[in-house]
CSV table of C-alpha atoms in Angstrom, one decimal:
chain,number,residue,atom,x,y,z
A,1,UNK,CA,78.8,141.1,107.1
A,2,UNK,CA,79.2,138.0,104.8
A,3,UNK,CA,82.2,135.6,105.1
A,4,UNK,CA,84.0,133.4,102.8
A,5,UNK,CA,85.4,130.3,104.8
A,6,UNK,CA,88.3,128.7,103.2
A,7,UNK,CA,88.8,125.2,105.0
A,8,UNK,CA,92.9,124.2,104.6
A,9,UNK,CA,96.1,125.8,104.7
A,10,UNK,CA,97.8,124.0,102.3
A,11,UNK,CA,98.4,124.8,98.8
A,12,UNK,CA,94.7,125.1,97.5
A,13,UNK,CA,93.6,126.8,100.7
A,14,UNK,CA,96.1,129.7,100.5
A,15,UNK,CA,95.6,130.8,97.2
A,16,UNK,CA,91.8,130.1,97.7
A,17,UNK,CA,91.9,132.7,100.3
A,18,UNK,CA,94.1,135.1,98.5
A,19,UNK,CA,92.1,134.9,95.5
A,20,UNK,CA,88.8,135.5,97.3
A,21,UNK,CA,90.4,138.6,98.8
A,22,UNK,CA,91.6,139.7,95.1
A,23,UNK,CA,88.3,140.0,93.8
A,24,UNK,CA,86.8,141.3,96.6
A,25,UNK,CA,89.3,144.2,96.3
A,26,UNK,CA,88.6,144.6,92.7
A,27,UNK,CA,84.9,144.8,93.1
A,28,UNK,CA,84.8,146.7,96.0
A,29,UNK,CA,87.8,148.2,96.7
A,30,UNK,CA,89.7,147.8,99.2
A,31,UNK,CA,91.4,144.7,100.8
A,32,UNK,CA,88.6,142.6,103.3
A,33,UNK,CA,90.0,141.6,106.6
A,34,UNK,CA,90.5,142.3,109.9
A,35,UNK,CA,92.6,141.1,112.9
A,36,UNK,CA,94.7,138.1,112.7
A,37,UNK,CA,93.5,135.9,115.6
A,38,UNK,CA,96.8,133.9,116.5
A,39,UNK,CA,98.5,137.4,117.4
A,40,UNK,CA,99.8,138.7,114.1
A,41,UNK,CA,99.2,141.8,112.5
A,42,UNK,CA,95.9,143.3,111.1
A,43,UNK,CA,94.8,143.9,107.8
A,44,UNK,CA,93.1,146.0,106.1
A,45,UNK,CA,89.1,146.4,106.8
A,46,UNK,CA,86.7,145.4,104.6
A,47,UNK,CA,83.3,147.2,105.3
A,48,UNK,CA,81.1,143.8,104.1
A,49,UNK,CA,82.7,140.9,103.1
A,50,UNK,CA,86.0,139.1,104.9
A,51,UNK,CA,87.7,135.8,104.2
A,52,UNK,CA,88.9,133.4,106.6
A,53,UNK,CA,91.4,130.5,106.5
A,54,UNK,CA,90.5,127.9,109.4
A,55,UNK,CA,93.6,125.3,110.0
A,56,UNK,CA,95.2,123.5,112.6
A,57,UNK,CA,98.5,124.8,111.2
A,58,UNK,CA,100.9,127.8,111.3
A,59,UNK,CA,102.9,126.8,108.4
A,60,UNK,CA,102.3,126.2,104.7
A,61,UNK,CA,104.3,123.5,104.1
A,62,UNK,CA,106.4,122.9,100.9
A,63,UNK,CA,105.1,119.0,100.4
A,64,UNK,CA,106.6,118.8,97.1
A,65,UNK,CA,109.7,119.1,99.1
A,66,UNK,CA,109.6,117.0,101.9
A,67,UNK,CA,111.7,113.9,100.1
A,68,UNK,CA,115.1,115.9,100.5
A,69,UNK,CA,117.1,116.6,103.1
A,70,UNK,CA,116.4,118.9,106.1
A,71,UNK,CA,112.8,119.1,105.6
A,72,UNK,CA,112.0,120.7,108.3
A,73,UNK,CA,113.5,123.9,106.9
A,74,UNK,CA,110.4,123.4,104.1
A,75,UNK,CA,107.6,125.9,105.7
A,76,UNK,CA,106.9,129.3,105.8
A,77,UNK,CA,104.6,131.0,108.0
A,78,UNK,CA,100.6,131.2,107.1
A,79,UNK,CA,100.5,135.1,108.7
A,80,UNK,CA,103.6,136.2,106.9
A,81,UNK,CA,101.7,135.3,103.7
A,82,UNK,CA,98.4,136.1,104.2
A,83,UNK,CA,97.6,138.6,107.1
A,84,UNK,CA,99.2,141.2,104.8
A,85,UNK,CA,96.3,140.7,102.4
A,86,UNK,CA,93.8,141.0,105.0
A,87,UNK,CA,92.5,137.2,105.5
A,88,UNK,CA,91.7,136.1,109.2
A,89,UNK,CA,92.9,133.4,109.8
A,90,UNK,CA,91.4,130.8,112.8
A,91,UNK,CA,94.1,128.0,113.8
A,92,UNK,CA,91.3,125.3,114.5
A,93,UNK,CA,90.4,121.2,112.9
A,94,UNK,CA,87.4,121.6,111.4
A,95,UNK,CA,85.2,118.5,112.9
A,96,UNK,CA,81.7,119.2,111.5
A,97,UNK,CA,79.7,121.0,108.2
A,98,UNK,CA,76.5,121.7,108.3
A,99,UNK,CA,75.6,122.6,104.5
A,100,UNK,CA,72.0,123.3,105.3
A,101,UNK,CA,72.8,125.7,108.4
A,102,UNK,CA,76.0,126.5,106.5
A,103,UNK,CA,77.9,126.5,109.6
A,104,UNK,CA,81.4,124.5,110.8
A,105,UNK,CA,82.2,123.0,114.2
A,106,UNK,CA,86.0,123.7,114.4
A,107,UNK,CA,88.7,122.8,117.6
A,108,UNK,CA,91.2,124.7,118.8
A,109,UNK,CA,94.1,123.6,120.1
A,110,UNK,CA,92.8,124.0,123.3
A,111,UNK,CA,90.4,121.4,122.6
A,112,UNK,CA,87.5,124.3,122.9
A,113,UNK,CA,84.4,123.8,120.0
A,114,UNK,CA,83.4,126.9,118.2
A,115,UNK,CA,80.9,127.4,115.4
A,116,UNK,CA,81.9,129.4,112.3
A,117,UNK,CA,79.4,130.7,110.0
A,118,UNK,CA,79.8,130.9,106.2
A,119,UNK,CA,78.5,132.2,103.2
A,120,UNK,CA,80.8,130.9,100.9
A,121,UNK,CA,82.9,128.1,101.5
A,122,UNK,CA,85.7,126.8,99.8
A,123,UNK,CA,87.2,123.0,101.4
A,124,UNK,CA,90.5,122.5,100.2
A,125,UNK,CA,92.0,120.1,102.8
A,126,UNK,CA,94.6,118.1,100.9
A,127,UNK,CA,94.9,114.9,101.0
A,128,UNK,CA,96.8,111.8,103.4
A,129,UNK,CA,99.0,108.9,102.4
A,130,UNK,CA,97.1,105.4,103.4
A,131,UNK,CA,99.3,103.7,105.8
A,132,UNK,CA,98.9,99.7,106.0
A,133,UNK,CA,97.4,97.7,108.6
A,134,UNK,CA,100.3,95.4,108.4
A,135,UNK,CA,102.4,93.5,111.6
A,136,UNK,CA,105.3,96.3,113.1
A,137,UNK,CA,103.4,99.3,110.7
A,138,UNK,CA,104.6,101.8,113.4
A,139,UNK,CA,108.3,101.4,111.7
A,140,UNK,CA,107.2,102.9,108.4
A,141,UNK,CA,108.3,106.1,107.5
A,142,UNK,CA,107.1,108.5,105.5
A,143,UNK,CA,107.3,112.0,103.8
A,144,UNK,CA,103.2,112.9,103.8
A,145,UNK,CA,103.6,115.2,106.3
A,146,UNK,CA,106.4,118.1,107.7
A,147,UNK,CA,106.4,115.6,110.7
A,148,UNK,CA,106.7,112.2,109.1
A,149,UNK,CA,109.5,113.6,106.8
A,150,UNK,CA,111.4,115.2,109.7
A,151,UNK,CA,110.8,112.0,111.8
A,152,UNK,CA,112.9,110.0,109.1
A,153,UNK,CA,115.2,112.7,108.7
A,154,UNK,CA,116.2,112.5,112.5
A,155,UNK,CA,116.2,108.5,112.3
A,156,UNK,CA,118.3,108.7,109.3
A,157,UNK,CA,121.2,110.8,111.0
A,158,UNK,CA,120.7,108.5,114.0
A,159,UNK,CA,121.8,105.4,112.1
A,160,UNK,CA,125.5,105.4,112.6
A,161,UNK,CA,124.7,105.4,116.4
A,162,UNK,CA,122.9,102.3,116.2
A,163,UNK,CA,124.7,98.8,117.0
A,164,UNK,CA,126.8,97.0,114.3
A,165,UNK,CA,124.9,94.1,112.7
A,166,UNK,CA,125.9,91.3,110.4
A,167,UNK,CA,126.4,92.8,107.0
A,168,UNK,CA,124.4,90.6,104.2
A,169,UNK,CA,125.5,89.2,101.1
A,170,UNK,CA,123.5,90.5,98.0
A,171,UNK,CA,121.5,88.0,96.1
A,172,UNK,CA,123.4,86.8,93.5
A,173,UNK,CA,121.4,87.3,90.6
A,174,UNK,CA,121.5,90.5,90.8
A,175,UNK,CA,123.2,92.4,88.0
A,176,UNK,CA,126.4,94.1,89.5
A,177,UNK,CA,125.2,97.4,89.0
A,178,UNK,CA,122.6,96.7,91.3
A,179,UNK,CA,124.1,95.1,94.3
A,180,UNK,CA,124.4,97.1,97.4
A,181,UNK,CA,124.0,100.5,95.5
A,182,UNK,CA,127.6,100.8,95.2
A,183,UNK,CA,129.1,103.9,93.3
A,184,UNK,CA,129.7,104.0,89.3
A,185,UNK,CA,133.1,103.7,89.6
A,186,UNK,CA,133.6,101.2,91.9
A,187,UNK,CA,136.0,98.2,90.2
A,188,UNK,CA,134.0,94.9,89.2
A,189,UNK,CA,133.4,92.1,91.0
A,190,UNK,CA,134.5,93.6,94.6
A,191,UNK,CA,131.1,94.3,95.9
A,192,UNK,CA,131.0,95.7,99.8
A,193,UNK,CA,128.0,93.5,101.6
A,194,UNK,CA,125.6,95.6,102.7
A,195,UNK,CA,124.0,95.8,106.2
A,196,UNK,CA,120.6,96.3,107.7
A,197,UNK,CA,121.8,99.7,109.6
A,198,UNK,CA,122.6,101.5,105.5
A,199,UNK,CA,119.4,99.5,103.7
A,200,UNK,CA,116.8,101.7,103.2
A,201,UNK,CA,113.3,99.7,101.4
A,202,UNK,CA,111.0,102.0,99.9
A,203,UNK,CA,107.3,100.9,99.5
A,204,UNK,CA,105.8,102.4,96.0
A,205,UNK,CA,107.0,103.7,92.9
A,206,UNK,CA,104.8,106.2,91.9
A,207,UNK,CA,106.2,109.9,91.9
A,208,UNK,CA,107.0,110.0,95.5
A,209,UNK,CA,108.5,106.9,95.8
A,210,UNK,CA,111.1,107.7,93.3
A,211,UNK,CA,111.8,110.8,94.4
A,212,UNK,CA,112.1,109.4,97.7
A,213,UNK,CA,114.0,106.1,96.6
A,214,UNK,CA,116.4,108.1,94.5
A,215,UNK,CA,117.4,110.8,97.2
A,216,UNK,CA,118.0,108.1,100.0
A,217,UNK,CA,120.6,107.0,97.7
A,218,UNK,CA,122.9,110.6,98.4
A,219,UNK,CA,121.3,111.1,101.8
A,220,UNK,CA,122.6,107.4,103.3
A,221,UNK,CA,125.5,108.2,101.5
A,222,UNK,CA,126.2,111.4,103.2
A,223,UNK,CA,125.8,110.1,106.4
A,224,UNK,CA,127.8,107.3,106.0
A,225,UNK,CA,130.5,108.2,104.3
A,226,UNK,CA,132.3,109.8,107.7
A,227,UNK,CA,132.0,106.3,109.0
A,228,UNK,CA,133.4,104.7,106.0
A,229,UNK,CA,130.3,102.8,105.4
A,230,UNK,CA,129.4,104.7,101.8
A,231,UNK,CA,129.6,101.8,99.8
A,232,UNK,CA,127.4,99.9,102.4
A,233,UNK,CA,124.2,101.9,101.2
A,234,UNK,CA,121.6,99.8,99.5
A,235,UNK,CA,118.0,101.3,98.9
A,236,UNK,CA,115.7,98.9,97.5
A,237,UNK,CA,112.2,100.0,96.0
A,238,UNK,CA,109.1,97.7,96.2
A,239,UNK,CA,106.3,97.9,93.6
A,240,UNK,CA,103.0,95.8,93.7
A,241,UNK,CA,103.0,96.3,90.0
A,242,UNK,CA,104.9,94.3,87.7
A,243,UNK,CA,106.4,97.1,86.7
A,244,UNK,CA,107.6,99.7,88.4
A,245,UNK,CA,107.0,103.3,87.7
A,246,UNK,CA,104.1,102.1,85.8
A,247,UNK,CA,102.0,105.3,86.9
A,248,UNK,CA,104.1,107.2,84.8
A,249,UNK,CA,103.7,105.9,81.2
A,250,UNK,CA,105.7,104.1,79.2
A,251,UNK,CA,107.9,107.0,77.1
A,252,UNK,CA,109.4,107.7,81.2
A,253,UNK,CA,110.1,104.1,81.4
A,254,UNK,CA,113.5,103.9,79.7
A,255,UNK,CA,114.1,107.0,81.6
A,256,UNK,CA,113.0,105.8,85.0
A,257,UNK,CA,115.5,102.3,84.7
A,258,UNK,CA,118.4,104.4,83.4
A,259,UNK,CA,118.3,106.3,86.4
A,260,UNK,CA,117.1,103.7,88.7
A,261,UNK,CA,120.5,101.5,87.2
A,262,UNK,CA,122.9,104.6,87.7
A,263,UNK,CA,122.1,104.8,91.3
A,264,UNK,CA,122.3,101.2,92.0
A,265,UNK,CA,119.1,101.0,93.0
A,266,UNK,CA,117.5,97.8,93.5
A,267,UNK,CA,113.9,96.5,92.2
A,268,UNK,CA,111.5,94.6,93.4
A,269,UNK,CA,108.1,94.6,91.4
A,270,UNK,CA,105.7,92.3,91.7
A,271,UNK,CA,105.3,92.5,95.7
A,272,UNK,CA,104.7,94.5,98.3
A,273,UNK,CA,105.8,94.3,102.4
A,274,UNK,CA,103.9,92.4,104.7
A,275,UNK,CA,105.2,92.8,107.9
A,276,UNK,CA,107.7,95.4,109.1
A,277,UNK,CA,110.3,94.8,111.9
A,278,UNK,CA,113.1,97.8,113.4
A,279,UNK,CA,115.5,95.3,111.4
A,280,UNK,CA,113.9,94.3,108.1
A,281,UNK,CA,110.8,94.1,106.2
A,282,UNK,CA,109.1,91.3,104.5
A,283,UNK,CA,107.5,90.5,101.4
A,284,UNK,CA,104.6,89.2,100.2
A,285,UNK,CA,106.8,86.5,98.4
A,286,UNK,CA,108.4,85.4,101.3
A,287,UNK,CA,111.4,86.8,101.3
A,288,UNK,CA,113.0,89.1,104.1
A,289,UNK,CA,115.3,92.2,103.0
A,290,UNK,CA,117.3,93.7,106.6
A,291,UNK,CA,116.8,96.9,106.3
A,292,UNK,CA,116.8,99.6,109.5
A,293,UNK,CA,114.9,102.1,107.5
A,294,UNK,CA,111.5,101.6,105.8
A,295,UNK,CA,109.7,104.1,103.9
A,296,UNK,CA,105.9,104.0,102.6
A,297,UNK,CA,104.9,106.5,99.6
A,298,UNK,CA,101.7,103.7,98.6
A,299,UNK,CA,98.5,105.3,97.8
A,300,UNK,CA,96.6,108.5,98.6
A,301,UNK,CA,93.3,109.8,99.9
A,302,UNK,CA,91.5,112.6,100.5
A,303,UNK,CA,92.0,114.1,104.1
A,304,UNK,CA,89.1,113.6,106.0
A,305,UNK,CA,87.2,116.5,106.2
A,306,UNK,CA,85.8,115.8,102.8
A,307,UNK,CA,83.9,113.3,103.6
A,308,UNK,CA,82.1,115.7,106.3
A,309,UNK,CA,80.6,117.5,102.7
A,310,UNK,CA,77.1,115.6,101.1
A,311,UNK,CA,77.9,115.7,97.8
A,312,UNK,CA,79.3,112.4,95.6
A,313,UNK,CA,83.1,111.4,96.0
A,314,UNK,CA,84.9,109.7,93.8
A,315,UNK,CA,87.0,106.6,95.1
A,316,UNK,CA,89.8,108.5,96.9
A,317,UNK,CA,87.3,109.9,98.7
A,318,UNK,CA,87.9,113.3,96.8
A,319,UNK,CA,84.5,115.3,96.0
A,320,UNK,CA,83.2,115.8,92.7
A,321,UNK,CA,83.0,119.3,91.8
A,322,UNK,CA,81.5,121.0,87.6
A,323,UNK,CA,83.5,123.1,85.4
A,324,UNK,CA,83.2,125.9,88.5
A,325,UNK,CA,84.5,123.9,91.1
A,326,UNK,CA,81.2,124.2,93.0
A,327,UNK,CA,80.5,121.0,94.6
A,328,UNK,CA,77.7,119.2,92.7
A,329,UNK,CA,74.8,119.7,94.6
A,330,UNK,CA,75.8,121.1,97.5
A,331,UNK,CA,74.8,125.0,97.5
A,332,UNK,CA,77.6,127.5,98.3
A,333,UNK,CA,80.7,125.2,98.8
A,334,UNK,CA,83.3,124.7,96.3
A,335,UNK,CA,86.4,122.2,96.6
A,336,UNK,CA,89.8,122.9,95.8
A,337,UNK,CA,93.1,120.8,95.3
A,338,UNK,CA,93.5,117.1,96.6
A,339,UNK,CA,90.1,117.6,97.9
A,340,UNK,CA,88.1,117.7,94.7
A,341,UNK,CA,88.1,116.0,91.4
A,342,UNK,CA,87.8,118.3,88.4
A,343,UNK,CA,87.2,117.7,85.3
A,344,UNK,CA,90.7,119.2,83.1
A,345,UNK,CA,89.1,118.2,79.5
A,346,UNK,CA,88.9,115.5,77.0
A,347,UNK,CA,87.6,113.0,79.4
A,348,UNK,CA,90.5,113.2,82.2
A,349,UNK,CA,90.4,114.8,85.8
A,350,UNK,CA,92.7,116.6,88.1
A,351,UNK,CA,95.5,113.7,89.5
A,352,UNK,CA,96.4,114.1,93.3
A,353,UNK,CA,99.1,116.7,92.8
A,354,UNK,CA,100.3,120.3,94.1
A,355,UNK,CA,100.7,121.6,90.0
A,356,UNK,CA,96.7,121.1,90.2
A,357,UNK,CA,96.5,122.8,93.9
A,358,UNK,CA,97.4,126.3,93.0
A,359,UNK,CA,95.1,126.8,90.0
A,360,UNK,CA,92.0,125.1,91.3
A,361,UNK,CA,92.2,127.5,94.9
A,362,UNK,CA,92.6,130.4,92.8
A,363,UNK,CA,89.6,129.6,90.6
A,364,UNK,CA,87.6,128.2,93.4
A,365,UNK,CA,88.3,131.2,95.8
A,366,UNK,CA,87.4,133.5,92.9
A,367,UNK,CA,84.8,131.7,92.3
A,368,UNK,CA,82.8,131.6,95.6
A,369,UNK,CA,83.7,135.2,95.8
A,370,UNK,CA,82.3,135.9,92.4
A,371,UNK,CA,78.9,134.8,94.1
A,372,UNK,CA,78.8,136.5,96.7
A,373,UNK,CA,79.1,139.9,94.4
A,374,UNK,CA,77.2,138.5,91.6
A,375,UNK,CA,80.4,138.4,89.2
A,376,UNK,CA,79.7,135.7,86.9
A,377,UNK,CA,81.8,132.1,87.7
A,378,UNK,CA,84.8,131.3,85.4
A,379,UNK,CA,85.3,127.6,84.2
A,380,UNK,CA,88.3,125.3,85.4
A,381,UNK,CA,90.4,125.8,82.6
A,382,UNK,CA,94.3,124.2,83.5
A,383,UNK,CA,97.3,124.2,81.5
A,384,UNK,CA,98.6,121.3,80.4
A,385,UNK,CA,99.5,118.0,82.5
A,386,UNK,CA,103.1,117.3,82.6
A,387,UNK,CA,105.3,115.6,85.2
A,388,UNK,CA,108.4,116.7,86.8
A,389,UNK,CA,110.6,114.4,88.4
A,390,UNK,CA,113.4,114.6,90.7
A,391,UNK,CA,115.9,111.5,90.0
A,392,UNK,CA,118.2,112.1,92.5
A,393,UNK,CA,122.1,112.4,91.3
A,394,UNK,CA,120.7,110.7,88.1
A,395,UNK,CA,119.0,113.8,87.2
A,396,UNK,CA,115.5,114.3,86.4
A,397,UNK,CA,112.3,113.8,83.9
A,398,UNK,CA,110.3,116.3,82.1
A,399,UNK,CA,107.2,115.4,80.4
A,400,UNK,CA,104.2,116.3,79.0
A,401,UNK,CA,100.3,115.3,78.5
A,402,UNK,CA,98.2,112.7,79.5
A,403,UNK,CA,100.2,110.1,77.4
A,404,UNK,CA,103.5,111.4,79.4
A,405,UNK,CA,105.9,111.9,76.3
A,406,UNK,CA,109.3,113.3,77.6
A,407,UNK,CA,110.6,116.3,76.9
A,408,UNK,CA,113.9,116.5,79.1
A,409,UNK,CA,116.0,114.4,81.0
A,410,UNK,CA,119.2,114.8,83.3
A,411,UNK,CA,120.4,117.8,84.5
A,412,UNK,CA,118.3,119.6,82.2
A,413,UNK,CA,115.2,118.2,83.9
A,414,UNK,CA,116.7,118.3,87.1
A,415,UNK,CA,117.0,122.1,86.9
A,416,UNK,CA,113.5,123.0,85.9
A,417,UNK,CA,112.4,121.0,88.8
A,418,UNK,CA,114.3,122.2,91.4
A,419,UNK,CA,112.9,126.1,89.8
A,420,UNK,CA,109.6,124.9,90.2
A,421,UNK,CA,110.3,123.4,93.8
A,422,UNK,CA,112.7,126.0,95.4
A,423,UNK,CA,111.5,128.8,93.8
A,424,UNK,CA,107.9,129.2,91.6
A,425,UNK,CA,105.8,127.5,94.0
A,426,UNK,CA,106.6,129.9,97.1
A,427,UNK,CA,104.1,132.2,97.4
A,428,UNK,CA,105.2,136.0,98.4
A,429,UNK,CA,105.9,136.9,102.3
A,430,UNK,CA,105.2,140.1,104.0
A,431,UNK,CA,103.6,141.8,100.4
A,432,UNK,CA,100.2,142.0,100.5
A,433,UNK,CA,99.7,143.9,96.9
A,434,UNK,CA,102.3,141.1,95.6
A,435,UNK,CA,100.5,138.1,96.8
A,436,UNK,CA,96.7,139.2,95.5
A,437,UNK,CA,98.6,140.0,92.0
A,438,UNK,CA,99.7,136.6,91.9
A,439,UNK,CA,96.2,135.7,93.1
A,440,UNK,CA,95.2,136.2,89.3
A,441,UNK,CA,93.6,132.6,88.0
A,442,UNK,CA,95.3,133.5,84.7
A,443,UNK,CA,98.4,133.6,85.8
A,444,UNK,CA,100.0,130.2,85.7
A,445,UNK,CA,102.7,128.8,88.1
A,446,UNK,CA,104.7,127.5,86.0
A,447,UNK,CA,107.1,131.0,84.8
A,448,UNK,CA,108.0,129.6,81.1
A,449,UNK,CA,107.6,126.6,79.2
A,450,UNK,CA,111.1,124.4,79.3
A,451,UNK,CA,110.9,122.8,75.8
């Protein structure tokens, strides 16, 4: 018996592993599998091929989600989605890959070592947020993981508990719109000084950072609005860049400031935090902003078990994979999602993101099936880039293609998101048939174009 090893239970690493299964059904009919090894239920056997999902986790978690409120509601359960299909499933880190042996060393939670042998393997481990190595760095936030994310959720709802401090004026030339985050409709010239315990700083303004910058604004609010401390929220976002939201492109710049200025959310480009205290950050210009809540989105890698696969990474430590995803060089292995860069045509590459995680594990899981059954490899062949952000009470951004022009804005945009997020991107529970249809590479994620 031959076994396809998918590495990762994110994303990429489910709909590797259901994919795998798909054409191994097609091919040989009938679903490959056997018993769940955490205690779920059994699937289907497969007479000589099976697929395997090894990860520390129970959970897929919804990542694209964690920004928002209660995130510890975004996960569903690895065996509901899988075991019905028939893929094992092995709750271990990998820690080792022997390519030439084609073997993995993998630890349970026990701490026990085990050796899993593949024929096919598919790593599609995601990828981490690069925390700094800055003074008082264990008072960052952030929303990389299910547990970072719930961690500031809990610290956020814990603020009003916290001792009173000395609220503190806003700089002064500061448009008013900015100051303190105050509501739209609060009258000129009566700003409310805000105070370390309803500043939140946010480090980075890529995607996440705005998401996460723009959200704080209605989650501090929430929170301290029974306290009568609403129009005490100030969130202030720090950019390195000199501008921010740079990563985005210029037609989403407009967009981005219009937003950024609705919310009363303060700027600061140019800098970045040097030191982090429970009571305020500072900045690499000097300056000190009190602030009780500190979150970092700055700058992504891939997770570490990439780096335990020969083969040529790029600079994010993401491995370099051809038009089949197989990794180049390395025989029977093939990369998926955060953990690989793929080429996407006319010079670009897959960007660390979850609309490139679903369609590169489906193609790579086919794909290592394929050669197991001597069904010939499909190229990586993605629909178009777009971005899709979520702006908070300000709405939301649409756009599309490498030069980023926008297509929607507002509520408009903010609906399409919140379709993709809360509904497109959940994979099927408790239906095996369901989940291997959807396991189709030609089947995109994204249900209808908006525009």
């Amino acid at each position: 018996m031959s076994e396809i090893v998918v590495v990762g239970g994110g994303f990429a690493g489910v709909w590797a592993a259901a994919a795998a299964a798909r054409l191994l059904k097609e091919v040989r009919g009938g679903v490959p599998g056997g018993a769940e090894e955490t205690g779920g239920t059994t699937g289907a056997a497969g007479p000589e091929h099976t697929v395997r999902l090894v990860t520390p986790e129970d959970d897929l978690v919804m990542r694209p989600r964690l920004y928002e409120a209660e995130p510890h509601t975004m996960r569903v359960p690895l065996d509901r989605i899988l075991a019905p299909a028939g893929v094992r499933r092995t709750a271990a880190a990998v820690t080792a890959v022997d390519t030439a042996r084609r073997t993995l060393t993998a630890v349970d939670r026990t701490g026990e070592a085990r050796e899993i042998v593949y024929d096919r393997l598919v790593l599609a481990t995601g990828s981490r947020l690069v925390r700094p190595e800055i003074p008082g760095a264990g008072h960052l936030h952030d929303v990389d993981t299910l547990a970072g994310a719930t961690a500031l959720d809990t610290h956020l709802h814990a603020l009003p508990d916290l001792p009173e401090d000395p609220p503190q004026d806003p700089p002064q030339d500061l448009p008013q719109v900015l100051r303190n985050g105050l509501p739209k409709d609060r009258p000129e010239g009566t700003p409310t000084a805000a105070t370390a315990r309803w500043t939140a700083v946010v480090v980075g303004s890529g995607p996440t950072g705005l998401e996460v910058a723009t959200e704080l604004v209605r989650r501090l609010r929430t929170i301290a609005a029974p306290h009568g401390a609403a129009d005490r929220v100030r969130v202030v976002l720090v950019e390195r860049a000199a501008t921010v939201g740079a990563s985005l492109g210029a037609p989403a710049a407009p967009v981005i400031a219009r937003a950024l200025e609705e919310l009363g959310i303060e700027t600061r480009p140019g800098v970045t935090v040097t030191a982090v205290e429970a009571g305020g950050v500072t900045l690499s210009d000097g300056s000190r902003l009190p602030a009780r809540t500190a979150v970092w989105t700055a700058g992504v890698r891939a997770a570490e078990p990439a780096g335990l696969v020969p083969g040529r990474h790029d600079e994010a430590g993401r491995l370099e994979v051809d038009a089949f995803l197989q990794v180049t060089g390395v025989p029977g292995v093939w990369a998926a999602g955060d953990a690989a860069t793929a080429p996407t045509g006319h010079g670009h590459r897959t960007v660390f993101s979850c609309q490139y995680a679903i369609p590169l594990g489906k193609l790579a899981g086919r794909n290592a099936a394929a050669g197991l059954l001597g069904v010939e490899p499909e190229p990586f062949a993605p629909g178009p880039y777009v971005i899709c952000l979520d702006l908070g009470d300000a709405g939301g951004l649409y756009a599309t293609g490498w030069e980023r022009a926008v297509q929607l804005t507002g509520d408009e945009a903010k609906k399409y998101k919140r379709a993709v997020t809360e509904q497109w991107i959940y994979p099927p529970l408790d239906d095996g048939p369901e989940l291997l249809r959807q396991a189709d590479h030609r089947l995109r994620t994204r249900r209808s174009n908006p525009v």
